[in-house]
C-alpha cells in the first residue's frame, strides 16, 4: 500500500492545496497469481471527505481505511474540507465544491492509474463530509457512480430561512450565512440536495447509487431519515441503514467497512 501526500496548485481554490492518497499499487507478487491480480487493472477510486473541525488526516489516523483500500483494491483520496462543507465560496475564490467534485477527480485520473469509468468512481464522507459527498456527488453526477454518506450533516433542512441569532450549539447564523450564502435562498438552490435530485430527474441524467448510514443515537438522525424518505418518495434507489451508535469513530469505522463492501458488490 503506497501512502502519498500530494501538493499542487488548484485552479478552483486559486492556491496550493494538499491531499492524502492511499494507493494499492505495490502489492508483492504472489506465486500462482496473474499480473492482473497483482494490481495491473485500473483502480477504482473513492474521494473521502472529513467532518467539521477535522482534517485530511482524520481517515488515516482514526479509521481502518488503509486496510479497506487494500482489501477492495480502491484508491482513496482525502482532501481537506476546511470547515466549509465542500461548498463554493465565490466571494473569496475558494471553490471547494468544484475542487472535490471535478478538479480533484480529473487531476488524480491524470496522475495515478485510475479507472476513468463513472461506475468505478465514488465520493464519500462523514458528517460535514457526508453532506459534501451527497451535494457534490449529485452536482457532479457525471463523475460519480456512487455516494457513501455516513452520519451526514444535512443541515440545509435546519438552517434554510434561519434568522440572525440562530445557533445549533456548534455554529451560529454568521457562520452558516458565510458558508451557505443567503439562507432565505437556500431551499431550491444547488446547496439543497433535494433540489439537485429533482434537477437530475428532470434532465434525465443518471443519479449515483447512494449508501447512507446513521447511528440511532446520533443527533443528526432526523435529517438523515428525512432525506431517506425524500429519496424513496422520488423513487430514487438508496441503501439506508441504521444501527446503534453515536456521532463518533466507533460507528464510522464499522460502517465505512460495510459501505466499501456494498461498493464492491454493486459496481462492476
GROMACS .gro file of C-alpha atoms in nm:
model
  268
    1UNK     CA    1   0.000   0.000   0.000
    2UNK     CA    2   0.152   0.329  -0.110
    3UNK     CA    3   0.074   0.631   0.109
    4UNK     CA    4   0.121   0.963  -0.067
    5UNK     CA    5   0.075   1.330   0.018
    6UNK     CA    6   0.034   1.548  -0.289
    7UNK     CA    7   0.067   1.926  -0.310
    8UNK     CA    8  -0.045   2.104  -0.626
    9UNK     CA    9  -0.183   2.435  -0.744
   10UNK     CA   10  -0.560   2.417  -0.764
   11UNK     CA   11  -0.729   2.644  -1.015
   12UNK     CA   12  -1.056   2.601  -0.826
   13UNK     CA   13  -0.900   2.716  -0.499
   14UNK     CA   14  -0.655   2.963  -0.659
   15UNK     CA   15  -0.376   2.841  -0.434
   16UNK     CA   16  -0.167   2.538  -0.349
   17UNK     CA   17  -0.361   2.262  -0.176
   18UNK     CA   18  -0.271   1.919  -0.048
   19UNK     CA   19  -0.443   1.585  -0.019
   20UNK     CA   20  -0.354   1.240   0.108
   21UNK     CA   21  -0.384   0.927  -0.102
   22UNK     CA   22  -0.381   0.554  -0.040
   23UNK     CA   23  -0.288   0.350  -0.347
   24UNK     CA   24  -0.284  -0.031  -0.353
   25UNK     CA   25  -0.029  -0.043  -0.635
   26UNK     CA   26   0.271  -0.204  -0.467
   27UNK     CA   27   0.146  -0.546  -0.361
   28UNK     CA   28   0.411  -0.821  -0.363
   29UNK     CA   29   0.395  -1.080  -0.638
   30UNK     CA   30   0.229  -1.396  -0.509
   31UNK     CA   31   0.321  -1.722  -0.685
   32UNK     CA   32   0.037  -1.857  -0.892
   33UNK     CA   33  -0.138  -1.522  -0.941
   34UNK     CA   34  -0.156  -1.346  -1.274
   35UNK     CA   35  -0.033  -0.992  -1.323
   36UNK     CA   36  -0.393  -0.871  -1.343
   37UNK     CA   37  -0.440  -1.000  -0.988
   38UNK     CA   38  -0.137  -0.802  -0.869
   39UNK     CA   39  -0.258  -0.454  -0.948
   40UNK     CA   40  -0.240  -0.416  -1.325
   41UNK     CA   41  -0.603  -0.322  -1.381
   42UNK     CA   42  -0.706   0.043  -1.335
   43UNK     CA   43  -0.806   0.122  -0.979
   44UNK     CA   44  -1.147   0.216  -0.857
   45UNK     CA   45  -1.143   0.541  -0.662
   46UNK     CA   46  -1.309   0.697  -0.360
   47UNK     CA   47  -1.283   1.066  -0.273
   48UNK     CA   48  -1.328   1.056   0.103
   49UNK     CA   49  -1.418   1.374   0.291
   50UNK     CA   50  -1.357   1.461   0.655
   51UNK     CA   51  -1.602   1.613   0.901
   52UNK     CA   52  -1.634   1.951   1.069
   53UNK     CA   53  -1.323   2.054   1.266
   54UNK     CA   54  -1.131   1.764   1.109
   55UNK     CA   55  -0.853   1.741   0.853
   56UNK     CA   56  -0.729   1.536   0.560
   57UNK     CA   57  -0.550   1.312   0.814
   58UNK     CA   58  -0.862   1.201   1.001
   59UNK     CA   59  -0.946   0.892   0.799
   60UNK     CA   60  -0.587   0.766   0.806
   61UNK     CA   61  -0.548   0.844   1.177
   62UNK     CA   62  -0.876   0.721   1.322
   63UNK     CA   63  -1.009   0.457   1.084
   64UNK     CA   64  -0.910   0.130   0.918
   65UNK     CA   65  -0.930   0.285   0.571
   66UNK     CA   66  -0.580   0.169   0.475
   67UNK     CA   67  -0.673  -0.194   0.535
   68UNK     CA   68  -1.002  -0.149   0.347
   69UNK     CA   69  -0.837   0.022   0.049
   70UNK     CA   70  -0.606  -0.276   0.015
   71UNK     CA   71  -0.885  -0.530   0.060
   72UNK     CA   72  -1.112  -0.377  -0.203
   73UNK     CA   73  -0.829  -0.254  -0.426
   74UNK     CA   74  -0.955   0.101  -0.425
   75UNK     CA   75  -0.755   0.423  -0.439
   76UNK     CA   76  -0.862   0.660  -0.161
   77UNK     CA   77  -0.813   1.035  -0.190
   78UNK     CA   78  -0.859   1.256   0.116
   79UNK     CA   79  -0.871   1.635   0.066
   80UNK     CA   80  -0.921   1.890   0.343
   81UNK     CA   81  -1.269   2.033   0.397
   82UNK     CA   82  -1.156   2.340   0.593
   83UNK     CA   83  -1.494   2.366   0.774
   84UNK     CA   84  -1.657   2.488   0.454
   85UNK     CA   85  -1.898   2.200   0.388
   86UNK     CA   86  -1.730   2.146   0.050
   87UNK     CA   87  -1.922   2.438  -0.099
   88UNK     CA   88  -1.802   2.713  -0.332
   89UNK     CA   89  -1.709   3.046  -0.175
   90UNK     CA   90  -1.728   3.261  -0.486
   91UNK     CA   91  -1.659   3.586  -0.300
   92UNK     CA   92  -1.332   3.452  -0.163
   93UNK     CA   93  -1.248   3.244  -0.468
   94UNK     CA   94  -1.231   2.913  -0.279
   95UNK     CA   95  -1.440   2.678  -0.492
   96UNK     CA   96  -1.439   2.377  -0.259
   97UNK     CA   97  -1.726   2.203  -0.438
   98UNK     CA   98  -1.571   2.238  -0.782
   99UNK     CA   99  -1.239   2.124  -0.638
  100UNK     CA  100  -1.361   1.794  -0.489
  101UNK     CA  101  -1.636   1.729  -0.743
  102UNK     CA  102  -1.445   1.797  -1.063
  103UNK     CA  103  -1.086   1.919  -1.047
  104UNK     CA  104  -0.955   1.662  -0.799
  105UNK     CA  105  -1.113   1.377  -0.997
  106UNK     CA  106  -0.960   1.496  -1.322
  107UNK     CA  107  -0.620   1.568  -1.162
  108UNK     CA  108  -0.589   1.230  -0.991
  109UNK     CA  109  -0.700   1.041  -1.301
  110UNK     CA  110  -0.414   1.205  -1.486
  111UNK     CA  111  -0.160   1.130  -1.213
  112UNK     CA  112  -0.248   0.777  -1.098
  113UNK     CA  113  -0.358   0.451  -1.268
  114UNK     CA  114  -0.730   0.504  -1.207
  115UNK     CA  115  -1.030   0.383  -1.396
  116UNK     CA  116  -1.196   0.664  -1.586
  117UNK     CA  117  -1.535   0.495  -1.563
  118UNK     CA  118  -1.804   0.678  -1.373
  119UNK     CA  119  -1.915   0.343  -1.232
  120UNK     CA  120  -1.573   0.295  -1.069
  121UNK     CA  121  -1.566   0.638  -0.907
  122UNK     CA  122  -1.712   0.717  -0.564
  123UNK     CA  123  -1.738   1.014  -0.333
  124UNK     CA  124  -1.797   0.966   0.038
  125UNK     CA  125  -1.761   1.123   0.377
  126UNK     CA  126  -1.879   1.157   0.734
  127UNK     CA  127  -2.084   1.432   0.897
  128UNK     CA  128  -1.991   1.755   0.714
  129UNK     CA  129  -1.817   1.529   0.462
  130UNK     CA  130  -2.133   1.324   0.426
  131UNK     CA  131  -2.319   1.637   0.324
  132UNK     CA  132  -2.030   1.727   0.092
  133UNK     CA  133  -2.041   1.382  -0.066
  134UNK     CA  134  -2.416   1.398  -0.126
  135UNK     CA  135  -2.413   1.755  -0.255
  136UNK     CA  136  -2.113   1.719  -0.484
  137UNK     CA  137  -2.192   1.362  -0.584
  138UNK     CA  138  -2.525   1.490  -0.715
  139UNK     CA  139  -2.400   1.821  -0.857
  140UNK     CA  140  -2.117   1.644  -1.043
  141UNK     CA  141  -2.310   1.324  -1.110
  142UNK     CA  142  -2.137   1.278  -1.443
  143UNK     CA  143  -1.820   1.188  -1.249
  144UNK     CA  144  -1.957   0.964  -0.974
  145UNK     CA  145  -2.128   0.629  -0.986
  146UNK     CA  146  -2.182   0.611  -0.611
  147UNK     CA  147  -2.212   0.818  -0.294
  148UNK     CA  148  -2.124   0.699   0.056
  149UNK     CA  149  -2.273   0.922   0.325
  150UNK     CA  150  -2.219   0.845   0.694
  151UNK     CA  151  -2.394   1.046   0.968
  152UNK     CA  152  -2.447   1.319   0.713
  153UNK     CA  153  -2.477   1.678   0.833
  154UNK     CA  154  -2.776   1.755   0.611
  155UNK     CA  155  -2.823   2.081   0.796
  156UNK     CA  156  -2.974   2.255   0.495
  157UNK     CA  157  -3.305   2.126   0.635
  158UNK     CA  158  -3.247   2.313   0.962
  159UNK     CA  159  -3.082   2.636   0.853
  160UNK     CA  160  -3.296   2.723   0.550
  161UNK     CA  161  -3.452   3.064   0.622
  162UNK     CA  162  -3.276   3.084   0.960
  163UNK     CA  163  -3.261   3.433   1.106
  164UNK     CA  164  -2.988   3.628   1.291
  165UNK     CA  165  -2.939   3.485   1.638
  166UNK     CA  166  -2.981   3.124   1.523
  167UNK     CA  167  -2.737   2.871   1.669
  168UNK     CA  168  -2.738   2.492   1.674
  169UNK     CA  169  -2.481   2.465   1.952
  170UNK     CA  170  -2.196   2.406   1.708
  171UNK     CA  171  -2.209   2.710   1.483
  172UNK     CA  172  -2.417   3.025   1.457
  173UNK     CA  173  -2.607   3.228   1.199
  174UNK     CA  174  -2.299   3.425   1.091
  175UNK     CA  175  -2.107   3.107   1.012
  176UNK     CA  176  -2.393   2.947   0.820
  177UNK     CA  177  -2.457   3.271   0.633
  178UNK     CA  178  -2.089   3.286   0.537
  179UNK     CA  179  -2.074   2.924   0.417
  180UNK     CA  180  -2.419   2.872   0.261
  181UNK     CA  181  -2.494   3.226   0.145
  182UNK     CA  182  -2.837   3.384   0.179
  183UNK     CA  183  -3.022   3.132   0.394
  184UNK     CA  184  -3.355   3.258   0.261
  185UNK     CA  185  -3.242   3.136  -0.083
  186UNK     CA  186  -3.100   2.802   0.032
  187UNK     CA  187  -3.405   2.588  -0.039
  188UNK     CA  188  -3.413   2.503  -0.409
  189UNK     CA  189  -3.053   2.613  -0.467
  190UNK     CA  190  -2.759   2.395  -0.570
  191UNK     CA  191  -2.675   2.363  -0.199
  192UNK     CA  192  -3.006   2.183  -0.144
  193UNK     CA  193  -2.964   1.806  -0.207
  194UNK     CA  194  -3.333   1.761  -0.275
  195UNK     CA  195  -3.323   2.024  -0.548
  196UNK     CA  196  -3.020   1.856  -0.707
  197UNK     CA  197  -3.201   1.521  -0.720
  198UNK     CA  198  -3.502   1.681  -0.886
  199UNK     CA  199  -3.280   1.855  -1.141
  200UNK     CA  200  -3.112   1.528  -1.237
  201UNK     CA  201  -3.450   1.361  -1.277
  202UNK     CA  202  -3.580   1.648  -1.488
  203UNK     CA  203  -3.278   1.629  -1.717
  204UNK     CA  204  -3.298   1.251  -1.740
  205UNK     CA  205  -2.944   1.213  -1.605
  206UNK     CA  206  -2.836   0.908  -1.406
  207UNK     CA  207  -2.834   0.954  -1.030
  208UNK     CA  208  -2.541   0.798  -0.844
  209UNK     CA  209  -2.614   0.497  -0.630
  210UNK     CA  210  -2.645   0.609  -0.270
  211UNK     CA  211  -2.542   0.438   0.053
  212UNK     CA  212  -2.643   0.614   0.377
  213UNK     CA  213  -2.588   0.512   0.738
  214UNK     CA  214  -2.656   0.685   1.068
  215UNK     CA  215  -2.645   0.585   1.433
  216UNK     CA  216  -2.969   0.559   1.623
  217UNK     CA  217  -2.825   0.782   1.898
  218UNK     CA  218  -2.680   1.035   1.654
  219UNK     CA  219  -2.803   1.395   1.684
  220UNK     CA  220  -2.829   1.403   1.302
  221UNK     CA  221  -3.058   1.102   1.275
  222UNK     CA  222  -3.368   1.309   1.196
  223UNK     CA  223  -3.222   1.483   0.891
  224UNK     CA  224  -3.080   1.158   0.758
  225UNK     CA  225  -3.421   0.996   0.785
  226UNK     CA  226  -3.580   1.295   0.617
  227UNK     CA  227  -3.350   1.273   0.315
  228UNK     CA  228  -3.402   0.895   0.301
  229UNK     CA  229  -3.778   0.947   0.295
  230UNK     CA  230  -3.745   1.207   0.019
  231UNK     CA  231  -3.539   0.970  -0.196
  232UNK     CA  232  -3.790   0.691  -0.151
  233UNK     CA  233  -4.079   0.924  -0.235
  234UNK     CA  234  -3.897   1.019  -0.555
  235UNK     CA  235  -3.828   0.653  -0.633
  236UNK     CA  236  -3.454   0.711  -0.614
  237UNK     CA  237  -3.282   0.388  -0.503
  238UNK     CA  238  -3.099   0.425  -0.172
  239UNK     CA  239  -2.938   0.178   0.064
  240UNK     CA  240  -3.015   0.321   0.406
  241UNK     CA  241  -2.912   0.157   0.729
  242UNK     CA  242  -2.926   0.248   1.097
  243UNK     CA  243  -2.755   0.084   1.389
  244UNK     CA  244  -2.669   0.152   1.750
  245UNK     CA  245  -2.417   0.431   1.763
  246UNK     CA  246  -2.325   0.790   1.830
  247UNK     CA  247  -2.160   1.052   1.613
  248UNK     CA  248  -1.815   0.901   1.651
  249UNK     CA  249  -1.541   0.685   1.503
  250UNK     CA  250  -1.674   0.363   1.652
  251UNK     CA  251  -1.976   0.396   1.423
  252UNK     CA  252  -1.787   0.530   1.120
  253UNK     CA  253  -1.523   0.257   1.136
  254UNK     CA  254  -1.793  -0.007   1.130
  255UNK     CA  255  -1.997   0.146   0.851
  256UNK     CA  256  -1.717   0.253   0.618
  257UNK     CA  257  -1.628  -0.118   0.603
  258UNK     CA  258  -1.991  -0.205   0.521
  259UNK     CA  259  -2.006   0.074   0.263
  260UNK     CA  260  -1.697  -0.045   0.078
  261UNK     CA  261  -1.829  -0.399   0.080
  262UNK     CA  262  -2.150  -0.261  -0.073
  263UNK     CA  263  -1.948  -0.073  -0.334
  264UNK     CA  264  -1.763  -0.389  -0.429
  265UNK     CA  265  -2.090  -0.576  -0.471
  266UNK     CA  266  -2.284  -0.313  -0.665
  267UNK     CA  267  -2.028  -0.181  -0.913
  268UNK     CA  268  -1.870  -0.393  -1.184
   0.00000   0.00000   0.00000
